Tab-separated table of C-alpha atoms and ligand atoms in Angstrom:
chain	number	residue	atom	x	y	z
W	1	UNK	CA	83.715	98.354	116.476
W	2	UNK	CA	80.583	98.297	114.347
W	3	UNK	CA	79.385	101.982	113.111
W	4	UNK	CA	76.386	101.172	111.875
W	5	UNK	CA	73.268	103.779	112.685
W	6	UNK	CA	75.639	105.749	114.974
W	7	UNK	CA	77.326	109.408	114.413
W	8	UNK	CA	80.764	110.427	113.474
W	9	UNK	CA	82.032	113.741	113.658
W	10	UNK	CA	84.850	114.724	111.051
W	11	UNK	CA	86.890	117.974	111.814
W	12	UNK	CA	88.359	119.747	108.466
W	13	UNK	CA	85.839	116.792	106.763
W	14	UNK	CA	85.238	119.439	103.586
W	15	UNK	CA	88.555	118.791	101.682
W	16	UNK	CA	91.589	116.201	101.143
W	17	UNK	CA	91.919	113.494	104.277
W	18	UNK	CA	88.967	115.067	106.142
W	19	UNK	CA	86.822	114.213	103.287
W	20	UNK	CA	87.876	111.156	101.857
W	21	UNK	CA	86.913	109.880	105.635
W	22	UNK	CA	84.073	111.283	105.924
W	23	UNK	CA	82.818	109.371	102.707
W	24	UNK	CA	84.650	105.977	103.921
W	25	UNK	CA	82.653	106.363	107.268
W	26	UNK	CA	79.134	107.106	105.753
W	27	UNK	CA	79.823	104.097	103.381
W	28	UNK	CA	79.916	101.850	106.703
W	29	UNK	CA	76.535	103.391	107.858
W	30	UNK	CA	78.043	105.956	109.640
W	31	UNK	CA	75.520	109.221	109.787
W	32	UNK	CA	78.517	112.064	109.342
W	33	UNK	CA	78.646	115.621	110.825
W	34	UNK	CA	81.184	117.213	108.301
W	35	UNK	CA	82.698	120.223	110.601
W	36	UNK	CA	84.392	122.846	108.777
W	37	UNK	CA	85.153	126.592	108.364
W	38	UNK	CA	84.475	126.271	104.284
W	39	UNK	CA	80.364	126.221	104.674
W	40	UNK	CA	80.120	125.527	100.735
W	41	UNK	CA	82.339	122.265	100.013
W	42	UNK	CA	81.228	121.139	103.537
W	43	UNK	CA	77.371	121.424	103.130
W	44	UNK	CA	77.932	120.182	99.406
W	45	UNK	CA	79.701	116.804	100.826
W	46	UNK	CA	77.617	116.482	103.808
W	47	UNK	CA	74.720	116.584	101.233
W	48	UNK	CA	76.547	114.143	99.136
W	49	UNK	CA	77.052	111.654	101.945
W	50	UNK	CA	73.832	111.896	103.415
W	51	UNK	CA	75.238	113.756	106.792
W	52	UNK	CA	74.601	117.331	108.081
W	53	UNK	CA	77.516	119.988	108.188
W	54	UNK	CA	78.126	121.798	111.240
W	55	UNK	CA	79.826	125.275	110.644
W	56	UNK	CA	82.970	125.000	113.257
W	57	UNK	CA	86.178	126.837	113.845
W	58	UNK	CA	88.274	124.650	115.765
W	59	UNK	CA	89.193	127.499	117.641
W	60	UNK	CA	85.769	127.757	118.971
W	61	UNK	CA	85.006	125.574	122.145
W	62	UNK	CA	80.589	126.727	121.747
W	63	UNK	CA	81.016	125.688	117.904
W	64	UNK	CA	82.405	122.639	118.476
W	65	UNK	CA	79.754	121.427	121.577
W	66	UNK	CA	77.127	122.433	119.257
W	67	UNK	CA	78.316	120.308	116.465
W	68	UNK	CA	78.757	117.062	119.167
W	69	UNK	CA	75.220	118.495	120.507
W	70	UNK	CA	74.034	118.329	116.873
W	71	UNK	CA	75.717	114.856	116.109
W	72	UNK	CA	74.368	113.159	119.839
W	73	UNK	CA	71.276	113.721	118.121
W	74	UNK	CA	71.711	111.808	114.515
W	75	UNK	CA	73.035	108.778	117.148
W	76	UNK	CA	75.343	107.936	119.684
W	77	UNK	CA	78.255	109.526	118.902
W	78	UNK	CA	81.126	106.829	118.344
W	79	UNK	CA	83.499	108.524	115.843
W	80	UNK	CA	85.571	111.620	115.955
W	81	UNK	CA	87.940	112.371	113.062
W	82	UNK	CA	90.082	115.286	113.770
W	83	UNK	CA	91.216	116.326	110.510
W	84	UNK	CA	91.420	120.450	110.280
W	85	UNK	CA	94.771	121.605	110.041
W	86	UNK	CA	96.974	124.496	108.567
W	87	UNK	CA	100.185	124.857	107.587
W	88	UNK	CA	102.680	127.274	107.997
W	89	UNK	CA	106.536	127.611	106.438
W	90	UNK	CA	109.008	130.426	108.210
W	91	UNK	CA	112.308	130.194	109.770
W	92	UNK	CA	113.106	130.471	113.246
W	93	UNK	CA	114.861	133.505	112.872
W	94	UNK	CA	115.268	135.996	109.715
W	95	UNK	CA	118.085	136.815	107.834
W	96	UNK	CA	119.438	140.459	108.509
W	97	UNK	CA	120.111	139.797	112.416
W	98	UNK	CA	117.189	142.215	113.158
W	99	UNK	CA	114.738	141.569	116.034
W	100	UNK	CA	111.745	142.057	113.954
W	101	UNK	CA	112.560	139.446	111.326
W	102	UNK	CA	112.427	136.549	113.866
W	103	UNK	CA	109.309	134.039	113.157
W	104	UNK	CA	106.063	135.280	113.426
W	105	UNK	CA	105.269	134.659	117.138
W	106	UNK	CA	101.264	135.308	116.066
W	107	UNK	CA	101.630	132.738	113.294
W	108	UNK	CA	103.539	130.161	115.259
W	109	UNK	CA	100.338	130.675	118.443
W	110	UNK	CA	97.574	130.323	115.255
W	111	UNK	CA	98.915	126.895	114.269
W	112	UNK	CA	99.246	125.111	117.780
W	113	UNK	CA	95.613	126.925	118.589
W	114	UNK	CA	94.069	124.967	115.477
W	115	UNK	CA	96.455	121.780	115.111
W	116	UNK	CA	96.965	120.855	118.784
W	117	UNK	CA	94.370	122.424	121.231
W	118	UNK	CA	91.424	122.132	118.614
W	119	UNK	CA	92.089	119.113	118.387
W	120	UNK	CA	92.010	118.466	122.190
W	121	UNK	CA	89.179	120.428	122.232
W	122	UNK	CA	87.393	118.684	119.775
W	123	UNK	CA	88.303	115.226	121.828
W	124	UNK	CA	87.210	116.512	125.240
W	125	UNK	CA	84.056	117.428	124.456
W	126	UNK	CA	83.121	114.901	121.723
W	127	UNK	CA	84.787	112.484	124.137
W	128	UNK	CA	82.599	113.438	127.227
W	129	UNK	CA	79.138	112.713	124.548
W	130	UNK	CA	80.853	109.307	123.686
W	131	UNK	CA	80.927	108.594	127.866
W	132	UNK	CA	77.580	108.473	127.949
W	133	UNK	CA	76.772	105.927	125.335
W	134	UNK	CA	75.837	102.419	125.669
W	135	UNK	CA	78.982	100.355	125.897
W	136	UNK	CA	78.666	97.730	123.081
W	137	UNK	CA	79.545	93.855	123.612
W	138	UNK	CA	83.588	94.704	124.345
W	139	UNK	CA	82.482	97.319	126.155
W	140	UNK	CA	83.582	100.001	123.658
W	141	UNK	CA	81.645	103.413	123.752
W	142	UNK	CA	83.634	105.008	120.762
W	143	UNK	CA	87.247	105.565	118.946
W	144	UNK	CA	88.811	109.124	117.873
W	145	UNK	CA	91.619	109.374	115.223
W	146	UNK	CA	93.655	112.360	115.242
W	147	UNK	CA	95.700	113.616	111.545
W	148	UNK	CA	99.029	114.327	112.554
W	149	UNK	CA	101.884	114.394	109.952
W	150	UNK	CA	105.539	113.291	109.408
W	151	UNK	CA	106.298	116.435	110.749
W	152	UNK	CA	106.217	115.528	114.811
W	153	UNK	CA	109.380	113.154	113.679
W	154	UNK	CA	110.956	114.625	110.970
W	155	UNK	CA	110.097	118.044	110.453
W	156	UNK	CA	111.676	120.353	108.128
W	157	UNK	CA	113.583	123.876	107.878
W	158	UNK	CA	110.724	126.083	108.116
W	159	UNK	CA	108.544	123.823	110.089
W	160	UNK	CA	108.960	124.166	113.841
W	161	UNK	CA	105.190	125.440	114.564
W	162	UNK	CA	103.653	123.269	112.296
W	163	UNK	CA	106.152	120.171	113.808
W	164	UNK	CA	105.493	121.465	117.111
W	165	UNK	CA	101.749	121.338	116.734
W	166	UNK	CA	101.873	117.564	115.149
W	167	UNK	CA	104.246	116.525	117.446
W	168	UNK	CA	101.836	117.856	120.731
W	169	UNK	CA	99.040	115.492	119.021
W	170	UNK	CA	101.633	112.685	118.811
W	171	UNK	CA	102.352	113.251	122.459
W	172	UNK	CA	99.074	113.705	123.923
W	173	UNK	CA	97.979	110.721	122.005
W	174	UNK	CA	98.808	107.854	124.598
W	175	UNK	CA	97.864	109.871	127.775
W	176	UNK	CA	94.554	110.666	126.287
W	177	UNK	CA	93.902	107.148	125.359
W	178	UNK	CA	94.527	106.332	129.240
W	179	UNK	CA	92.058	108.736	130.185
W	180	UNK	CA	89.294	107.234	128.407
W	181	UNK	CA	90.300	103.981	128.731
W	182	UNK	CA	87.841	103.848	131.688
W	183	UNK	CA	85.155	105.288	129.803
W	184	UNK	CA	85.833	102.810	126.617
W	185	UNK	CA	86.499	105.069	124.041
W	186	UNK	CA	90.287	103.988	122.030
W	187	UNK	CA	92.427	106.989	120.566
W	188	UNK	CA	95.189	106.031	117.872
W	189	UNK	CA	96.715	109.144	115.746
W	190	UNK	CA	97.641	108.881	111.880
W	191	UNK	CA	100.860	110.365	110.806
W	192	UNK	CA	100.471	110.780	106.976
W	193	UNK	CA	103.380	111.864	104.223
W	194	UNK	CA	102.897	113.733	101.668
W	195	UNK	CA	99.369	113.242	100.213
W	196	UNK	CA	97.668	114.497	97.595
W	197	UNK	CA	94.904	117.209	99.034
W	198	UNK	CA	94.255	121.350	98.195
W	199	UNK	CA	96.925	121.908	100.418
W	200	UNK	CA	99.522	121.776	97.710
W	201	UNK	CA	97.002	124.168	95.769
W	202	UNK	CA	95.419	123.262	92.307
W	203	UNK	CA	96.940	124.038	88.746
W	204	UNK	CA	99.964	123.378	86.429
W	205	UNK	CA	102.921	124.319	88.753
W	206	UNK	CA	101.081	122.838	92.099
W	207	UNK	CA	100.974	119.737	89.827
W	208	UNK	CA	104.797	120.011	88.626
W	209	UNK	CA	105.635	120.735	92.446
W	210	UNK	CA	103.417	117.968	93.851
W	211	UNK	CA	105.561	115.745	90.948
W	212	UNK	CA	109.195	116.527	92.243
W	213	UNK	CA	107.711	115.709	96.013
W	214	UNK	CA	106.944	112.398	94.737
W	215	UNK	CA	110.401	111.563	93.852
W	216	UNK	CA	111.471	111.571	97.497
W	217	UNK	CA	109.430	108.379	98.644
W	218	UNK	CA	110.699	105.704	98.984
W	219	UNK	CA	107.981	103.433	97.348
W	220	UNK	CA	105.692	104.004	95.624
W	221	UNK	CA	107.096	107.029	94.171
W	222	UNK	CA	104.584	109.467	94.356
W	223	UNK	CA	101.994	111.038	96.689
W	224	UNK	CA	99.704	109.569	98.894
W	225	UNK	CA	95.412	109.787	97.876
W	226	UNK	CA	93.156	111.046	100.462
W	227	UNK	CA	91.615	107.620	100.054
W	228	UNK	CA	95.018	105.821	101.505
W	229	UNK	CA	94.752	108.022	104.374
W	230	UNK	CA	91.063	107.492	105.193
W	231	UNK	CA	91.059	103.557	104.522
W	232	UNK	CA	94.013	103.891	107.788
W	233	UNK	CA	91.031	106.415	109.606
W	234	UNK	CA	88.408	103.874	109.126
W	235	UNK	CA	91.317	100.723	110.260
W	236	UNK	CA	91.476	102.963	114.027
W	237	UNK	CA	88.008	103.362	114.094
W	238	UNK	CA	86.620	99.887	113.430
W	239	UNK	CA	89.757	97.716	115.042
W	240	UNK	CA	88.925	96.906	118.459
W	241	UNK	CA	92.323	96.146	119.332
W	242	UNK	CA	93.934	99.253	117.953
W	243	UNK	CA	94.767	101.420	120.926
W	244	UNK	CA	97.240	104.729	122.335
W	245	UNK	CA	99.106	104.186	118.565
W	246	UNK	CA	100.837	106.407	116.316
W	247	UNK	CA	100.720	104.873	112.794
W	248	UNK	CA	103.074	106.729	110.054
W	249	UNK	CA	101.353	106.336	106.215
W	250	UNK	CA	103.815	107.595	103.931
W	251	UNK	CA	105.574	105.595	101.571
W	252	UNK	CA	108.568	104.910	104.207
W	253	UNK	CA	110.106	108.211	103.199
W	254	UNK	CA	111.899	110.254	105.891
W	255	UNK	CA	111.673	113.726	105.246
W	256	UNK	CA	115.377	115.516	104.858
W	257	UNK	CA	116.308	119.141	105.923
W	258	UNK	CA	114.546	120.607	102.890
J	301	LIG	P1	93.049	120.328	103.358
J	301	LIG	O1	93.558	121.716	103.331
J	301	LIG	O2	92.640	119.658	102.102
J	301	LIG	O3	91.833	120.225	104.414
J	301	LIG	C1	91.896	120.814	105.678
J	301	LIG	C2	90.490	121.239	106.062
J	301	LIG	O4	90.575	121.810	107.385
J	301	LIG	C3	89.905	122.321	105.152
J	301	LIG	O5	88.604	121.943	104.721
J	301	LIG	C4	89.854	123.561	106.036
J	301	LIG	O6	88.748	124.406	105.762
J	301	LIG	C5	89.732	122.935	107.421
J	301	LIG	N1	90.170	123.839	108.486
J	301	LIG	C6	91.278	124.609	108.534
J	301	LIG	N2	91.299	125.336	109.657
J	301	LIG	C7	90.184	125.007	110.354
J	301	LIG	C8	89.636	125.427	111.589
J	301	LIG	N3	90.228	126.366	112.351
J	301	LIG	N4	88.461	124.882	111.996
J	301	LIG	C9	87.829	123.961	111.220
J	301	LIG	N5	88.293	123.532	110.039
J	301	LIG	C10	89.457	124.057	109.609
J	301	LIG	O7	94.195	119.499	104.102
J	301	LIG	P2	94.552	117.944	104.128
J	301	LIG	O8	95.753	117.756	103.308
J	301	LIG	O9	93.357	117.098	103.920
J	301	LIG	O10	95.012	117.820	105.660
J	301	LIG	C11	94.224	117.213	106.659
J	301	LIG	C12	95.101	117.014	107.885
J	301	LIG	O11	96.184	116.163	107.563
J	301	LIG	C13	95.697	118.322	108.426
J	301	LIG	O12	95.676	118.276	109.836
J	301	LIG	C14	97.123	118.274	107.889
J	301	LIG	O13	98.010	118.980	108.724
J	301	LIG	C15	97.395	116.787	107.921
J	301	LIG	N6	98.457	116.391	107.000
J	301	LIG	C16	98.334	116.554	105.634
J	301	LIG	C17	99.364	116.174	104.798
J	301	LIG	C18	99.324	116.300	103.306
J	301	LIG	O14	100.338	116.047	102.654
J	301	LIG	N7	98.205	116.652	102.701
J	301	LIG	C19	100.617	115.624	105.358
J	301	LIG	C20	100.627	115.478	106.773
J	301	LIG	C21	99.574	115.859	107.558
């Protein structure tokens, strides 16, 4: 699917994965709406890039129509990236055998609200713009990529929101793809390992940390770049025949219990 002159909205598109697409995309001619909470690094990239940023909480069904409102009118709309996404590391339950130490029920609602039903958010109303585009010569109207992680397969102790939340975007991915099928718009979901973004932090012992983490792939031994991730992004979006997939980037490694 050809890019060129139309619009492409990428969710969490100030930092890490998010960003690195965002750039990929506007280097194929893609005009970029770069739709973040973080107003600074997002308007600073968007500016960068030559696309607009959009100020959207994922959370926020009238921020995120007025960001595909916004991006309808740069050009069709053809592209949606969903890259925002939190993390979150507790137990199921605590140590002491009291009630109260159980996991955070709050926390574990605030990472499927931003990681699974943004997302759909994000794709149901970006996805209803994208209906109403001219179909090109395969009769293709757009393509959405979703970020999930490792996680949905092999999560870890501590994980079961945020493997919860990435493994409702695995699951939704083929039935949404069906949906749309009709309307010509693909949907394929990423499932990246451990890559290097901010989410690790920044500093001396985020580096050291980030260092042991590599040792676990399989090959190559280290983290994944942001670049990696979006060149996979940019293989969904512009692959015709790339459909309803999950696609795992990570080095082959298979996370263990901890
Ligand atoms: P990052 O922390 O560098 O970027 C995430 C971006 O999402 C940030 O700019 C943040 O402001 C934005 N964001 C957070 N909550 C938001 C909300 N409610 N509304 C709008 N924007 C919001 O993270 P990174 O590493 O680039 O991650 C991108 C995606 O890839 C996430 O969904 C993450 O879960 C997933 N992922 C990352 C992995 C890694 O090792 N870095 C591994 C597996 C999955």
């Amino acid at each position: 699917m050809d890019i060129t002159g139309a619009s492409a909205i990428v969710t969490g598109g100030a930092s890490g994965i998010g960003a690195a697409a965002a750039r990929q995309l506007a280097a194929k001619g893609a005009k970029v709406v770069v739709a973040d909470l973080n107003a600074d690094k997002g308007q600073e990239l968007a500016q960068e890039i030559g696309g607009v940023f959009a100020p959207v909480d994922v959370t926020r069904t009238e921020q995120i129509q007025a960001a595909v409102e916004q991006a309808a009118e740069l050009g069709p709309l053809r592209v949606l990236v969903n890259s925002a996404g939190i993390g979150w590391a507790q137990r199921t339950i605590g140590r002491d055998g009291e009630f109260g130490s159980a996991h955070d029920l709050g926390a574990f609602s605030k990472v499927i609200a931003i990681n699974l039903i943004g997302t759909f958010d994000c794709i149901r109303l970006a996805a209803t713009a994208m209906s109403r585009n001219e179909p090109d010569a395969d009769g293709q109207r757009g393509a959405i990529v979703n970020m999930a992680s490792v996680a949905a397969f092999d999560g870890q102790i501590g994980q079961a929101s945020y493997s919860a939340s990435k493994g409702g975007v695995v699951g939704m991915t083929l039935p949404v793809a069906r949906d749309l099928s009709a309307s010509g718009i693909r949907v394929n979901t990423v499932a990246p390992g451990l890559i290097d973004t901010p989410i690790y932090g920044e500093g001396e012992a985020s580096e050291e940390f980030k260092a042991n983490l590599g040792k676990n792939v399989l090959f190559p031994k280290r983290l994944g770049t942001p670049d990696e991730l979006a060149s996979m992004v940019i293989e969904c979006v512009t692959n015709s025949y790339l459909n309803g997939e999950v696609i795992r980037v990570d080095g082959g490694i298979r996370m263990p219990p901890k």
